[in-house]
Coordinates of C-alpha atoms and ligand atoms in Angstrom, one line a residue:
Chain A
X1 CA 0.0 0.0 0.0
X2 CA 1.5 3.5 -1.1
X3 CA 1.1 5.8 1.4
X4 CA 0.2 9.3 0.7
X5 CA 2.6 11.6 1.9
X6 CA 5.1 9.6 -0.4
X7 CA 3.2 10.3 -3.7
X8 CA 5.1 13.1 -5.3
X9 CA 3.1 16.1 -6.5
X10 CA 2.4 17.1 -10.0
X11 CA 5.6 19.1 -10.3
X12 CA 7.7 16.4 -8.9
X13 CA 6.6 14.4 -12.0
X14 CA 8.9 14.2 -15.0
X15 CA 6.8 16.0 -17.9
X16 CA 4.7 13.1 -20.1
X17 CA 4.3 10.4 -17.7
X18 CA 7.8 9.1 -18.5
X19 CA 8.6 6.0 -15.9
X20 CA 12.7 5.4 -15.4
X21 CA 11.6 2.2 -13.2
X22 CA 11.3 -0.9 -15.1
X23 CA 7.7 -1.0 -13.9
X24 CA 7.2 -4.6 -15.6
X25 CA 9.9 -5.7 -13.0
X26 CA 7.8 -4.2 -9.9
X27 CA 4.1 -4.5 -11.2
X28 CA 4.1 -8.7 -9.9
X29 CA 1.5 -9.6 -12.2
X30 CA 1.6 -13.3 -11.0
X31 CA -1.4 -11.8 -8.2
X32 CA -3.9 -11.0 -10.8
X33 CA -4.1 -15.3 -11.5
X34 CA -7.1 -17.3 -11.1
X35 CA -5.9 -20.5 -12.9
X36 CA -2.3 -21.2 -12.7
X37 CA -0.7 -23.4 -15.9
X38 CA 0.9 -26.7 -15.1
X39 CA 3.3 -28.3 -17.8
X40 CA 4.0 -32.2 -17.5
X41 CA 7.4 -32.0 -18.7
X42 CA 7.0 -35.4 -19.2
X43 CA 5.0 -34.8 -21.9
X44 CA 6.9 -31.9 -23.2
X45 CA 8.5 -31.7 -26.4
X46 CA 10.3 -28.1 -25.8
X47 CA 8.9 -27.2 -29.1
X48 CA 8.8 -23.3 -27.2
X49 CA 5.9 -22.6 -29.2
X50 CA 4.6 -21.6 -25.5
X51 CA 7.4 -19.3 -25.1
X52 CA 6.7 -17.7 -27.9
X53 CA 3.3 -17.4 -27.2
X54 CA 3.2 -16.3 -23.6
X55 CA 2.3 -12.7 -23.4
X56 CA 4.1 -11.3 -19.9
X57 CA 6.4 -12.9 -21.1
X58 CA 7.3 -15.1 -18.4
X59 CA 8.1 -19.0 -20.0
X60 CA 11.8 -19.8 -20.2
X61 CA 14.0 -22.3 -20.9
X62 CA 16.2 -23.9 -18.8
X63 CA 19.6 -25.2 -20.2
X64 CA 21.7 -26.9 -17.9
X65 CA 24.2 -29.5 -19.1
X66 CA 22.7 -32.4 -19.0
X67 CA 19.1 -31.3 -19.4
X68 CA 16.4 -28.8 -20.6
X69 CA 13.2 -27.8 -19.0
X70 CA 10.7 -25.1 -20.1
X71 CA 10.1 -23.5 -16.8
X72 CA 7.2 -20.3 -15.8
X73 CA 8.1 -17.6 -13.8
X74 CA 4.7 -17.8 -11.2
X75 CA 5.5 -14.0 -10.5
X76 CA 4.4 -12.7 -13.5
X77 CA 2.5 -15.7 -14.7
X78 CA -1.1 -14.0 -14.7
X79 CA -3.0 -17.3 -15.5
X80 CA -4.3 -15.9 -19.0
X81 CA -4.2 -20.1 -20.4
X82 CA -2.2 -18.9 -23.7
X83 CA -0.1 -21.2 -23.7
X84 CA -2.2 -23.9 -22.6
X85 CA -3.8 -23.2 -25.8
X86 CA -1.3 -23.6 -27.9
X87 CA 0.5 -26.6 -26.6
X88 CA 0.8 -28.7 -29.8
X89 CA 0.7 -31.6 -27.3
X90 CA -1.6 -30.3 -24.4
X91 CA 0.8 -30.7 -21.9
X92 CA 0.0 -28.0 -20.3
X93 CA -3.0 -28.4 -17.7
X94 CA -4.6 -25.1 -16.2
X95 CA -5.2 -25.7 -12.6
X96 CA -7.4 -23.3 -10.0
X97 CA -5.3 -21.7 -7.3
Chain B
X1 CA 0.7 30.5 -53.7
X2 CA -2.1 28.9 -52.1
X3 CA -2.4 28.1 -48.7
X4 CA -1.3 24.6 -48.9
X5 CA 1.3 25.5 -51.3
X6 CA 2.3 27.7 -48.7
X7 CA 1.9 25.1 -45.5
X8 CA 4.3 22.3 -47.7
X9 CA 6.5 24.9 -48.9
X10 CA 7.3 25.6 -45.1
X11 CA 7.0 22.4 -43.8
X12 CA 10.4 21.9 -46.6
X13 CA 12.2 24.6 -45.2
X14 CA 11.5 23.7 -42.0
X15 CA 13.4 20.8 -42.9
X16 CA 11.1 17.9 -41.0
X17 CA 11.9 14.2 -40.7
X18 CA 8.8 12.5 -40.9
X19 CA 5.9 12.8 -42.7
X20 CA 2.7 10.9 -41.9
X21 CA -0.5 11.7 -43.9
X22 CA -3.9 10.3 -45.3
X23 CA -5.3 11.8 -48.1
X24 CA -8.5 14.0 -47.5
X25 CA -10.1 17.5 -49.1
X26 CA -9.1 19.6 -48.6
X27 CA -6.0 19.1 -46.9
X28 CA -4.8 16.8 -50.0
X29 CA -2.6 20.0 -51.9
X30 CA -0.5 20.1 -48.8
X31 CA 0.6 16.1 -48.7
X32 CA 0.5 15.8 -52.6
X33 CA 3.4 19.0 -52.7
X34 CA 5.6 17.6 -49.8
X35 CA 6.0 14.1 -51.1
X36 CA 6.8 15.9 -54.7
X37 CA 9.5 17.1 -52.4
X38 CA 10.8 14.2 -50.9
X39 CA 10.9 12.5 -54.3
X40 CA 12.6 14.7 -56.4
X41 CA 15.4 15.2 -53.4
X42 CA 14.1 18.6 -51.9
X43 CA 13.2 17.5 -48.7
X44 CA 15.7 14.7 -46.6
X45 CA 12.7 13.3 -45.0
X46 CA 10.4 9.9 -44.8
X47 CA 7.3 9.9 -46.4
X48 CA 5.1 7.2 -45.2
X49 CA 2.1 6.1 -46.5
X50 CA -0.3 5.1 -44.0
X51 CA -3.8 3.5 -44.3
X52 CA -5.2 6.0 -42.0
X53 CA -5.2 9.3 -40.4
X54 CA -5.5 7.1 -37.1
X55 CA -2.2 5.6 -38.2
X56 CA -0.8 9.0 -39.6
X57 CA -1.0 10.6 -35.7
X58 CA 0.2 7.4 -34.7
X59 CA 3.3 7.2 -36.5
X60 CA 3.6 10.9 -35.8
X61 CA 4.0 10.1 -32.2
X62 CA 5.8 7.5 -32.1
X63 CA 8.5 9.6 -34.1
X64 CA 8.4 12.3 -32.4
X65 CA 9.3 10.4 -29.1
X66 CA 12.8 9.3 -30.8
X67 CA 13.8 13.0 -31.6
X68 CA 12.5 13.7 -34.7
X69 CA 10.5 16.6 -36.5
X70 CA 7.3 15.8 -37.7
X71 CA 4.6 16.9 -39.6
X72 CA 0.7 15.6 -40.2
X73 CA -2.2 17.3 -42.0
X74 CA -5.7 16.7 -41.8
X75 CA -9.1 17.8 -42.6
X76 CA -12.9 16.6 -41.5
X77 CA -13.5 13.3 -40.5
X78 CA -9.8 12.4 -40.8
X79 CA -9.6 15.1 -38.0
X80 CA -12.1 13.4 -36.1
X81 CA -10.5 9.6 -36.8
X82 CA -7.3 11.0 -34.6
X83 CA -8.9 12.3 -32.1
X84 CA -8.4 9.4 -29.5
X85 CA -4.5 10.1 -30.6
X86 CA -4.5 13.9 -29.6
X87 CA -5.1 13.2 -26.2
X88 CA -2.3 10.9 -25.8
X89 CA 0.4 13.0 -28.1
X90 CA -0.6 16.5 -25.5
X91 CA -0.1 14.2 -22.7
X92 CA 3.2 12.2 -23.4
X93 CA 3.8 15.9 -24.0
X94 CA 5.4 15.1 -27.9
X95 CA 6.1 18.3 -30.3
X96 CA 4.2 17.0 -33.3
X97 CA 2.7 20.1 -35.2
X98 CA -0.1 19.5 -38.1
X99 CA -1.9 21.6 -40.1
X100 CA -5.8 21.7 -40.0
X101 CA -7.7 22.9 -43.4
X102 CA -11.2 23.4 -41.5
X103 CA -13.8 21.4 -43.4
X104 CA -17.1 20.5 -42.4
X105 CA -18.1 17.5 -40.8
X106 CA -20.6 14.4 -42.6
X107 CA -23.5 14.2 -42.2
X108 CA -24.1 15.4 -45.0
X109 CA -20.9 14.9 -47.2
X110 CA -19.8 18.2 -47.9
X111 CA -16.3 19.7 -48.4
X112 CA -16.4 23.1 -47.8
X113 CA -15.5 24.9 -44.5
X114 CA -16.5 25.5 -41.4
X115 CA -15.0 24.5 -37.7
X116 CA -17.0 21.4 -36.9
X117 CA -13.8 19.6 -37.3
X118 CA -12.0 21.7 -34.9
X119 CA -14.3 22.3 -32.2
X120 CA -14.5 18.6 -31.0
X121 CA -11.1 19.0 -30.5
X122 CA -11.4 21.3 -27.8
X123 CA -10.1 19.4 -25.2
X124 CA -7.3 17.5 -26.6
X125 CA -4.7 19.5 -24.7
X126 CA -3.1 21.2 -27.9
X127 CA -2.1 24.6 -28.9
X128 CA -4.7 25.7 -31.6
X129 CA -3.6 28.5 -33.8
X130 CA -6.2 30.0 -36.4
X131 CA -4.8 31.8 -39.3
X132 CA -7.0 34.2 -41.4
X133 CA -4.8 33.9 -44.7
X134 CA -2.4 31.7 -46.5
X135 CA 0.6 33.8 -45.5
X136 CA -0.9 33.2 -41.8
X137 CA -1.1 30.1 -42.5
X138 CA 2.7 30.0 -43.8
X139 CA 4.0 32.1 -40.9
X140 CA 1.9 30.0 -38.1
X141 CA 3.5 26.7 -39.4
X142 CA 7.2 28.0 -39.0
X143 CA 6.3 29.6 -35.2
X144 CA 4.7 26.5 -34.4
X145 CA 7.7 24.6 -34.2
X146 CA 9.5 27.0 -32.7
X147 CA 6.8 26.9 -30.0
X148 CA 6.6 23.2 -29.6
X149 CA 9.7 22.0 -29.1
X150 CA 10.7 25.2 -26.5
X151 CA 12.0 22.8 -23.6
X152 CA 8.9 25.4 -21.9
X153 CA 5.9 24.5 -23.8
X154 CA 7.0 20.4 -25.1
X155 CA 3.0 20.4 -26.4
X156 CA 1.9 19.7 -29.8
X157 CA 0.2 22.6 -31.9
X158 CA -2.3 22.5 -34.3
X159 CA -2.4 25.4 -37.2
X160 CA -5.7 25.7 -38.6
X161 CA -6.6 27.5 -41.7
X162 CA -10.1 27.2 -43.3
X163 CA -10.3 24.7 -45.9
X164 CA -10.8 25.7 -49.6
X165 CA -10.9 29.5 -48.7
X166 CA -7.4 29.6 -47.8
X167 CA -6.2 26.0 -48.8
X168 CA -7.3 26.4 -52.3
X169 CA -7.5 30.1 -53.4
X170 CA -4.3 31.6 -54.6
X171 CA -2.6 34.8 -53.2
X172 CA 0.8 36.9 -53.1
X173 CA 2.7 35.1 -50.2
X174 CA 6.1 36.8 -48.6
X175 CA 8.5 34.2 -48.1
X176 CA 11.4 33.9 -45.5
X177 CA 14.7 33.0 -46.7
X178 CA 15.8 28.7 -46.2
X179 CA 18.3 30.4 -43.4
X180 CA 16.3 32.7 -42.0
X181 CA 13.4 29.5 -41.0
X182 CA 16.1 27.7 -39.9
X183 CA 17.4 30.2 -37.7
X184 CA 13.9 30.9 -36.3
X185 CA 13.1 27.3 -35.8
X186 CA 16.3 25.1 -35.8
X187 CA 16.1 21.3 -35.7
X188 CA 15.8 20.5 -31.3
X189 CA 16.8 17.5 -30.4
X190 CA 14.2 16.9 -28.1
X191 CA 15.0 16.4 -24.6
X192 CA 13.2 13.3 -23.8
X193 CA 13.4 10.2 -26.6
X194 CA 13.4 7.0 -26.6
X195 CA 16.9 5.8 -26.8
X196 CA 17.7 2.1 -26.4
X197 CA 21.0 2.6 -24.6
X198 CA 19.4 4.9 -21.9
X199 CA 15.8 2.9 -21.7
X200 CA 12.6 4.6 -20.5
X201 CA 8.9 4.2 -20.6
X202 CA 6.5 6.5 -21.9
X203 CA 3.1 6.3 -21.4
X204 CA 2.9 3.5 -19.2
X205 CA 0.1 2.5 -16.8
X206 CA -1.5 5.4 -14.6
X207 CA -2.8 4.4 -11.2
X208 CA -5.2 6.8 -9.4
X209 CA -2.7 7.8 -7.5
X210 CA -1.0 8.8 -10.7
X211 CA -3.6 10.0 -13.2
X212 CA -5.1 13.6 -11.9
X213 CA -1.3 15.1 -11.5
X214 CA -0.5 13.7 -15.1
X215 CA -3.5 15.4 -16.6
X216 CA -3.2 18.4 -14.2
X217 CA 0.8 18.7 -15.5
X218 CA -0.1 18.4 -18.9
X219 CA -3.0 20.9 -19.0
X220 CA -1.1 23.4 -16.9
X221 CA 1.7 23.4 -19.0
X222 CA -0.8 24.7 -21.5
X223 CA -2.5 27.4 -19.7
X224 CA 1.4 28.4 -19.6
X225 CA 2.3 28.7 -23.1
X226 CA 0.4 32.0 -23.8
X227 CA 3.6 33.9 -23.1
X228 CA 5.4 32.2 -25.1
X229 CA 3.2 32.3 -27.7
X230 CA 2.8 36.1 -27.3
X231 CA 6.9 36.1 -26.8
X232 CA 7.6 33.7 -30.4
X233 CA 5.2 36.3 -32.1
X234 CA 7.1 39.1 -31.2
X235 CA 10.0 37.6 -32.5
X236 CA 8.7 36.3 -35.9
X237 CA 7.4 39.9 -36.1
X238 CA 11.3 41.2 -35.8
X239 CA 12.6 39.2 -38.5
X240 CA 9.4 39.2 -40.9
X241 CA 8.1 42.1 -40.3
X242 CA 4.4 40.4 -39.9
X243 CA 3.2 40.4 -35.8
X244 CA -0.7 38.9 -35.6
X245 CA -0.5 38.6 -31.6
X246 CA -2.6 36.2 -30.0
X247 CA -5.8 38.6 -30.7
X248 CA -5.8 41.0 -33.1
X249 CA -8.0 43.8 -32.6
X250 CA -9.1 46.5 -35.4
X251 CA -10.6 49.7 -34.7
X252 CA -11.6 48.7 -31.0
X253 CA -10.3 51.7 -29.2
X254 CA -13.6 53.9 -29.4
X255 CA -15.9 51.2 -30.7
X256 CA -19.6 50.6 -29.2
X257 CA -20.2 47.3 -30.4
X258 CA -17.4 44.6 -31.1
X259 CA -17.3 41.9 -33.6
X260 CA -15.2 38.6 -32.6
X261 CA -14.1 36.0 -34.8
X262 CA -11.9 33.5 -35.8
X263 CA -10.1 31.9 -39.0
X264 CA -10.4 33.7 -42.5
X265 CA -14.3 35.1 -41.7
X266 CA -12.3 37.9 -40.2
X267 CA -11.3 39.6 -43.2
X268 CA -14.5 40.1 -44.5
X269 CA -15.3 41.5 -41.1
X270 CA -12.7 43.6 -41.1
X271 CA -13.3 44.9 -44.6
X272 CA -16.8 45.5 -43.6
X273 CA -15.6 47.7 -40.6
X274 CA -13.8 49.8 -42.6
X275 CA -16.0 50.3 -45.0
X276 CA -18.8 51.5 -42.2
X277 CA -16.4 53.1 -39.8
X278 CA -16.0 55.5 -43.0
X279 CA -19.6 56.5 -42.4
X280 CA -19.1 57.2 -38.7
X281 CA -19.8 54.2 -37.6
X282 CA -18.4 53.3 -33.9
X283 CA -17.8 49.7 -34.4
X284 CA -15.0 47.2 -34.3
X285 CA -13.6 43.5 -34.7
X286 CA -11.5 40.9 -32.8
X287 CA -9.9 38.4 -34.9
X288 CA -9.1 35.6 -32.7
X289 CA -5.5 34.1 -33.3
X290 CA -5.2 31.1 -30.9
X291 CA -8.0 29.0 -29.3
X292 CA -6.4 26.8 -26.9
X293 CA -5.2 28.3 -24.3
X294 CA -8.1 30.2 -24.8
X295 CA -6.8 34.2 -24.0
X296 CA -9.4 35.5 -22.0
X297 CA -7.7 37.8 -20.4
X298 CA -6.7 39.5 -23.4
X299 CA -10.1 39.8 -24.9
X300 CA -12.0 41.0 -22.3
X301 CA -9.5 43.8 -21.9
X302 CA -10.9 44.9 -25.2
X303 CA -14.2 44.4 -24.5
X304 CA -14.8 45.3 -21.2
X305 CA -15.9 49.1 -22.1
X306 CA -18.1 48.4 -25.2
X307 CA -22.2 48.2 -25.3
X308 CA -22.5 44.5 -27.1
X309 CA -20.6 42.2 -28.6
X310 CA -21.4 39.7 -31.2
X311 CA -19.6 36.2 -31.4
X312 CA -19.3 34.3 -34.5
X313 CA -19.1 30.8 -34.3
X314 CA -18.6 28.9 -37.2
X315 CA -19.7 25.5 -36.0
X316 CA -22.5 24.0 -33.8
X317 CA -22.7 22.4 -30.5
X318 CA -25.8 20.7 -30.6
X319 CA -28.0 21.1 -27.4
X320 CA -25.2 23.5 -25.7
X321 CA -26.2 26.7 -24.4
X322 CA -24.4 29.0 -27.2
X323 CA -22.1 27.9 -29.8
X324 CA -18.1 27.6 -28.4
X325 CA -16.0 29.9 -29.2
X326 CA -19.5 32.4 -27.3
X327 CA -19.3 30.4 -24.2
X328 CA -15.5 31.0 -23.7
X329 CA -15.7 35.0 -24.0
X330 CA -19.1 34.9 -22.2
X331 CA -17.8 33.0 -19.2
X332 CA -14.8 35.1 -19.4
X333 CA -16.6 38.2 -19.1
X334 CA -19.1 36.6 -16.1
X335 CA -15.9 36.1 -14.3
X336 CA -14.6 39.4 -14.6
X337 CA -17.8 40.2 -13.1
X338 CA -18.6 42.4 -16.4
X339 CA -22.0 42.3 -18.1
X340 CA -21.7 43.4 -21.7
X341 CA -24.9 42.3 -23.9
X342 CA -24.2 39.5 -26.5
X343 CA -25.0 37.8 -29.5
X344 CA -23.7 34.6 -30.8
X345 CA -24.1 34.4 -34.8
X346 CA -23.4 31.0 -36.3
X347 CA -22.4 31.7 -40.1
X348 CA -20.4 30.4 -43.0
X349 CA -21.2 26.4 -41.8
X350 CA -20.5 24.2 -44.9
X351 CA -19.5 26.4 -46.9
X352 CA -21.9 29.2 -47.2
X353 CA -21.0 32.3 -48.1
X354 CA -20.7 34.8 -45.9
X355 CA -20.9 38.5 -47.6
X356 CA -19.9 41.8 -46.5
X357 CA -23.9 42.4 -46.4
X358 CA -24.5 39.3 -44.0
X359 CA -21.5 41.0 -41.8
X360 CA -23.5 44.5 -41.9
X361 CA -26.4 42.7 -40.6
X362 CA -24.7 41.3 -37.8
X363 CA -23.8 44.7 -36.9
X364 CA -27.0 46.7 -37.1
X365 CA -28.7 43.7 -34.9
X366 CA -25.5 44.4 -32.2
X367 CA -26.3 48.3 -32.7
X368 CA -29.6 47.5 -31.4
X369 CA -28.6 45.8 -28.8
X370 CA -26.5 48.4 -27.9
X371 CA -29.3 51.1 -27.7
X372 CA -31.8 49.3 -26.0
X373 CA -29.1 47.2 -23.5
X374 CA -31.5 43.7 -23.7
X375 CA -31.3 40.5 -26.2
X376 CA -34.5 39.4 -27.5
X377 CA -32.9 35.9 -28.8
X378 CA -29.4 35.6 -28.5
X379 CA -28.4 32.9 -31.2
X380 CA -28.3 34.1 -34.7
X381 CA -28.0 31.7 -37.5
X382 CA -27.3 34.0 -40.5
X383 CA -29.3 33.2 -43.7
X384 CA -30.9 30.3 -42.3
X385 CA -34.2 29.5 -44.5
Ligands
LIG401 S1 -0.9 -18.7 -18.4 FE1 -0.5 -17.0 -19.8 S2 0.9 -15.7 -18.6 FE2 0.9 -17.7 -17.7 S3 2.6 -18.8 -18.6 FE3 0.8 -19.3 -19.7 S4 0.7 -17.8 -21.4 FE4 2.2 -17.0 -19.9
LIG402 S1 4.2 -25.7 -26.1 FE1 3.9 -27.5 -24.8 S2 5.3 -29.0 -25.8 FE2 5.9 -27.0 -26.5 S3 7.5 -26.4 -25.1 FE3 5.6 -25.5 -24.3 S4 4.8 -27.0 -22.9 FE4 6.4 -28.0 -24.1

């Protein structure tokens, strides 16, 4: 919660609403989710069409040396089902918080 | 020249970047002479071709907020398709200037002038200039600049000059030299652009907590400019020798009755008050130069003394009290606790002619007025059937 006395004032503002914050990094959008996307990486192919598709975007994929796993950021996840959607293989199972 | 020969040839020596336009009457001329221009090598600037006037504001934007200098031109309903982008332009606070040749608005189709394009457009947060000729409209373009990108003022400004009247009729114009335009309005790098290796958002989200000072910081900032408006004026006026001020007033020192108006109806006003004042006539005219910020104090200062005034709008606003450019000088005057009787005339809508002898009218109704202080009915539409 902001409090008010740390709002600045309309002349503190930099002129046209310019934000220097990388407000996508503050602005958690993982609290707006209802359903929360599960992948069976069993199932998974890492085609990354889900990466591609995910509109925060907040899929990744892991590389390690042995392995690779297409992993979701739950902080910015906001549950939209995208990439449910558009799992060629439906691996990906949308689950109610 | 005509007036859009006039608006491209300046928009070439102001030497802009960007050009975003969709064709429409009868702002067509203006686009049609700059991309000439830019093909034949003139002008060192991109021409895009865009699928709308939407897109056109859009692109104007969006280059605007890199650096550059930009230019758009509209008229009508392609002035009314941008509206949703004029709001965010005056508030990301982006120097994007356009020219506006008034036109009507459908229904019905009709090409001809009058400011029911402009008028819904009241609150976008620009700076509105009206010009009464084509060498207004030529010296507003090259001030405009000069006024928008002042690290001050960072708003975008609107020129408008009425369609066909001054787009499309041919008169002498007085040219400034290539040097002496750039040395009036040289290339700014604007302060604030995107730049990827210094990253920054524009126009982000706005929370309540947010929103109000936004809005209140953009539409001070315009309140603001009238000085510097006033203040750029003075200056063009040094180098060209041509000073309009942001009201021009003729033959209102001694006048009884006062005539106030804006865009290219004012000449024939003023033709008509000279014509009269030769018969002893007391009467005078206010040509209105800027719209937004509205300069109220300015006008009443002029008025304050005289018996009536008469308003001419030349556009409607359906179920409002008067028409708008009436309400801004009446509430003006209410606040300044000054009651001077008024008339509001609506005249030259689509098109229509409006003659010395329509003006004359006007001015025997005020005289009227005058002599017996009340307003029988104070909307006037002139040579409605
Ligand atoms: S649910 Fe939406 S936001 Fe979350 S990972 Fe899938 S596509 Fe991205
Ligand atoms: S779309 Fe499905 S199969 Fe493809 S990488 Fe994403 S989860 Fe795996």
């Amino acid at each position: 919660m902001i409090m008010k006395s740390e709002l600045p004032s309309w002349n503190e503002m930099e002129e046209g609403f310019i934000t220097r914050t990388l407000t996508e990094e503050i602005n958690e959008t993982g609290s707006w989710r209802t359903f929360k996307p599960v992948i069976d990486h069993s199932r998974c192919t890492k085609c990354r069409l889900c990466i591609i598709y995910c509109p925060e975007p907040c899929i990744d994929l892991e590389v390690t040396s042995s392995d690779e796993k297409v992993t979701i950021d739950y902080n910015f996840c906001k549950g939209c089902g995208i990439c449910a959607e558009e799992c060629p293989v439906t691996c990906i199972n949308m689950v109610e918080e | 020249m005509s007036g859009n020969l006039a608006a491209a040839y300046a928009i070439k020596q102001l030497d802009v970047d960007l050009v975003a336009a969709y064709p429409i009457t009868p702002q067509t001329t203006i686009i049609e002479k700059i991309s000439e221009y830019v093909a034949n090598g003139e002008l060192d600037a991109n021409f895009m071709l865009v699928e709308s006037e939407h897109s056109a504001i859009s692109s104007c934007l969006s280059a605007a907020s890199t650096g550059a200098r930009v230019f758009t031109s509209t008229s009508s309903q392609g002035l009314l398709l941008m509206h949703e982008i004029l709001f965010i332009t005056s508030a990301l606070r982006l120097p994007v200037v356009m020219t506006v040749a008034n036109r009507s608005v459908s229904a019905p189709i009709n090409i001809w002038c009058d400011h029911g394009d402009i008028m819904p457009q009241r609150d976008v947060g620009w700076i509105q200039l009206f010009a009464e000729s084509a060498q207004e409209a030529y010296d507003k373009l090259i001030q405009a600049y000069r006024i928008s990108e002042d690290p001050r003022v960072r708003l975008p400004v609107m020129v408008s000059a009425d369609g066909i009247i001054l787009s499309h009729t041919y008169e002498p114009i007085r040219l400034l030299k290539d040097s002496e335009v750039t040395s009036f309005s040289p290339w700014n790098l604007y302060p604030t652009r995107l730049d990827p290796d210094k990253p920054l958002t524009i126009g982000a989200f706005g929370y309540p907590e947010y929103y109000l000072e936004t809005r209140y910081q953009s539409s001070k900032a315009l309140e603001d400019t009238i000085k510097i408006i006033s203040e750029v004026d003075k200056k063009y006026g040094e180098i060209s020798g041509r000073k309009y001020g942001v009201v021009f007033p003729f033959k209102c020192e001694d006048a009884d009755v006062i005539l106030i108006s804006m865009g290219s109806i004012s000449e024939t006003i003023r033709a008509t008050v000279k014509k009269l004042r030769k018969k002893g006539e007391k009467i005078g005219m206010i040509s209105l130069k800027l719209f937004r910020p509205f300069p109220f104090i300015e006008i009443v200062e002029l008025i304050k003394d005289v018996k009536a005034i008469g308003v001419v709008d030349r556009a409607l606003s359906p179920g409002a009290i008067a028409g708008p450019v009436y309400n801004e000088i009446t509430t003006a005057l209410y606040l300044s606790k000054i009651n001077i009787p008024s008339m509001n005339f609506f005249a030259g809508l689509g098109g229509r002619d409006v003659t010395m002898e329509d003006v004359k009218d006007m001015f025997v109704k005020l005289k009227e007025v005058a002599k017996t202080g009340t307003v029988k009915d104070n909307k006037f539409y002139v040579g409605l059937r």
